PDB file of C-alpha atoms in Angstrom:
ATOM      1  CA  MET A  16      -6.113  -7.775  -5.167  1.00  0.00           C
ATOM      2  CA  SER A  17      -6.365  -4.657  -7.420  1.00  0.00           C
ATOM      3  CA  ILE A  18      -4.040  -1.790  -6.272  1.00  0.00           C
ATOM      4  CA  GLU A  19      -5.115   1.465  -7.113  1.00  0.00           C
ATOM      5  CA  GLU A  20      -3.830   4.777  -6.943  1.00  0.00           C
ATOM      6  CA  GLY A  21      -4.075   6.609  -3.311  1.00  0.00           C
ATOM      7  CA  SER A  22      -3.621   3.210  -1.724  1.00  0.00           C
ATOM      8  CA  LYS A  23      -1.616   3.158   1.120  1.00  0.00           C
ATOM      9  CA  PHE A  24       0.499   0.394   2.710  1.00  0.00           C
ATOM     10  CA  GLN A  25       2.313  -0.406   5.985  1.00  0.00           C
ATOM     11  CA  ILE A  26       5.875  -1.335   5.821  1.00  0.00           C
ATOM     12  CA  SER A  27       7.006  -3.791   8.375  1.00  0.00           C
ATOM     13  CA  GLN A  28      10.022  -3.223  10.600  1.00  0.00           C
ATOM     14  CA  GLY A  29      12.328  -5.920   8.817  1.00  0.00           C
ATOM     15  CA  ILE A  30      12.216  -4.653   5.499  1.00  0.00           C
ATOM     16  CA  GLN A  31      12.054  -0.430   6.351  1.00  0.00           C
ATOM     17  CA  ASP A  32      15.425  -0.541   5.485  1.00  0.00           C
ATOM     18  CA  PHE A  33      14.937  -1.051   2.071  1.00  0.00           C
ATOM     19  CA  PHE A  34      12.535   1.954   1.917  1.00  0.00           C
ATOM     20  CA  ASN A  35      14.818   4.524   3.305  1.00  0.00           C
ATOM     21  CA  ALA A  36      13.518   3.326   6.887  1.00  0.00           C
ATOM     22  CA  ALA A  37       9.862   4.774   5.665  1.00  0.00           C
ATOM     23  CA  GLU A  38       7.209   3.369   8.236  1.00  0.00           C
ATOM     24  CA  SER A  39       4.837   3.638   4.983  1.00  0.00           C
ATOM     25  CA  PHE A  40       4.015   4.710   1.338  1.00  0.00           C
ATOM     26  CA  THR A  41       1.270   5.474  -0.927  1.00  0.00           C
ATOM     27  CA  VAL A  42       0.927   4.682  -4.553  1.00  0.00           C
ATOM     28  CA  ILE A  43       0.874   7.019  -7.176  1.00  0.00           C
ATOM     29  CA  SER A  44       0.673   5.140 -10.260  1.00  0.00           C
ATOM     30  CA  ASN A  45       0.000   1.297 -11.368  1.00  0.00           C
ATOM     31  CA  ASN A  46       0.400   0.323 -15.025  1.00  0.00           C
ATOM     32  CA  GLY A  47      -0.583  -3.039 -14.569  1.00  0.00           C
ATOM     33  CA  LYS A  48       3.273  -4.067 -14.594  1.00  0.00           C
ATOM     34  CA  THR A  49       4.885  -1.531 -12.536  1.00  0.00           C
ATOM     35  CA  VAL A  50       3.643   0.338  -9.433  1.00  0.00           C
ATOM     36  CA  GLN A  51       5.076   3.985  -8.547  1.00  0.00           C
ATOM     37  CA  PHE A  52       5.093   5.402  -4.590  1.00  0.00           C
ATOM     38  CA  LYS A  53       5.714   8.002  -2.718  1.00  0.00           C
ATOM     39  CA  LEU A  54       7.131   7.215   0.680  1.00  0.00           C
ATOM     40  CA  GLY A  55       5.679   8.284   3.904  1.00  0.00           C
ATOM     41  CA  ASP A  56       7.518  11.454   5.678  1.00  0.00           C
ATOM     42  CA  GLY A  57       8.921  12.708   2.700  1.00  0.00           C
ATOM     43  CA  LYS A  58      11.714   9.883   2.726  1.00  0.00           C
ATOM     44  CA  GLY A  59      11.267   9.729  -1.411  1.00  0.00           C
ATOM     45  CA  SER A  60       9.818   7.547  -3.766  1.00  0.00           C
ATOM     46  CA  GLY A  61      10.124   4.388  -5.937  1.00  0.00           C
ATOM     47  CA  ALA A  62       8.851   1.833  -8.104  1.00  0.00           C
ATOM     48  CA  MET A  63       8.445  -2.053  -8.014  1.00  0.00           C
ATOM     49  CA  PRO A  64       7.194  -4.515 -10.277  1.00  0.00           C
ATOM     50  CA  ILE A  65       3.440  -5.596  -9.225  1.00  0.00           C
ATOM     51  CA  GLU A  66       4.547  -9.065  -8.910  1.00  0.00           C
ATOM     52  CA  HIS A  67       6.986  -7.840  -6.247  1.00  0.00           C
ATOM     53  CA  LEU A  68       4.248  -5.942  -4.286  1.00  0.00           C
ATOM     54  CA  HIS A  69       1.982  -9.059  -4.278  1.00  0.00           C
ATOM     55  CA  TYR A  70       4.888 -11.317  -2.652  1.00  0.00           C
ATOM     56  CA  LEU A  71       5.579  -8.805  -0.100  1.00  0.00           C
ATOM     57  CA  LEU A  72       2.027  -8.970   0.708  1.00  0.00           C
ATOM     58  CA  LYS A  73       1.747 -12.557   0.886  1.00  0.00           C
ATOM     59  CA  LYS A  74       4.641 -12.719   3.204  1.00  0.00           C
ATOM     60  CA  SER A  75       3.431 -10.093   5.298  1.00  0.00           C
ATOM     61  CA  ASN A  76       6.019  -7.766   4.980  1.00  0.00           C
ATOM     62  CA  LEU A  77       3.463  -5.227   3.564  1.00  0.00           C
ATOM     63  CA  THR A  78      -0.237  -4.416   4.982  1.00  0.00           C
ATOM     64  CA  ILE A  79      -2.570  -2.388   3.360  1.00  0.00           C
ATOM     65  CA  ILE A  80      -3.960   0.731   5.496  1.00  0.00           C
ATOM     66  CA  PRO A  81      -7.908   1.091   4.964  1.00  0.00           C
ATOM     67  CA  ASN A  82      -9.044   3.963   3.285  1.00  0.00           C
ATOM     68  CA  LYS A  83     -11.038   6.140   5.779  1.00  0.00           C
ATOM     69  CA  ARG A  84     -13.659   6.666   2.871  1.00  0.00           C
ATOM     70  CA  ASN A  85     -14.148   3.065   1.922  1.00  0.00           C
ATOM     71  CA  LEU A  86     -14.868   2.471   5.827  1.00  0.00           C
ATOM     72  CA  LEU A  87     -17.202   4.944   5.867  1.00  0.00           C
ATOM     73  CA  ASN A  88     -19.023   3.494   2.924  1.00  0.00           C
ATOM     74  CA  THR A  89     -19.402   0.236   4.546  1.00  0.00           C
ATOM     75  CA  GLU A  90     -20.868   1.456   7.520  1.00  0.00           C
ATOM     76  CA  SER A  91     -23.192   3.424   5.629  1.00  0.00           C
ATOM     77  CA  GLU A  92     -24.286   0.245   3.471  1.00  0.00           C
ATOM     78  CA  GLU A  93     -24.746  -1.522   6.424  1.00  0.00           C
ATOM     79  CA  GLN A  94     -26.617   1.007   8.594  1.00  0.00           C
ATOM     80  CA  ILE A  95     -28.860   1.315   5.154  1.00  0.00           C
ATOM     81  CA  GLY A  96     -29.347  -2.366   4.600  1.00  0.00           C
TER      82      GLY A  96
END
């Protein structure tokens, strides 16, 4: 999975304490080794190794929030095809 700038993730309740009780975060940069993010509700920012982000996704501690633009593009392609 490619982690792109602007990707938004929902944080599970079990680990929200590690993220200043934020419910989500948005990726602001990814240099291939480290991901920088901004926490939802103005609760701060942070960074983590990309490997740790993949681990949290695998353990279902994070869930990607689909981008509305991607959803619209998928629906348009289905209607065209």
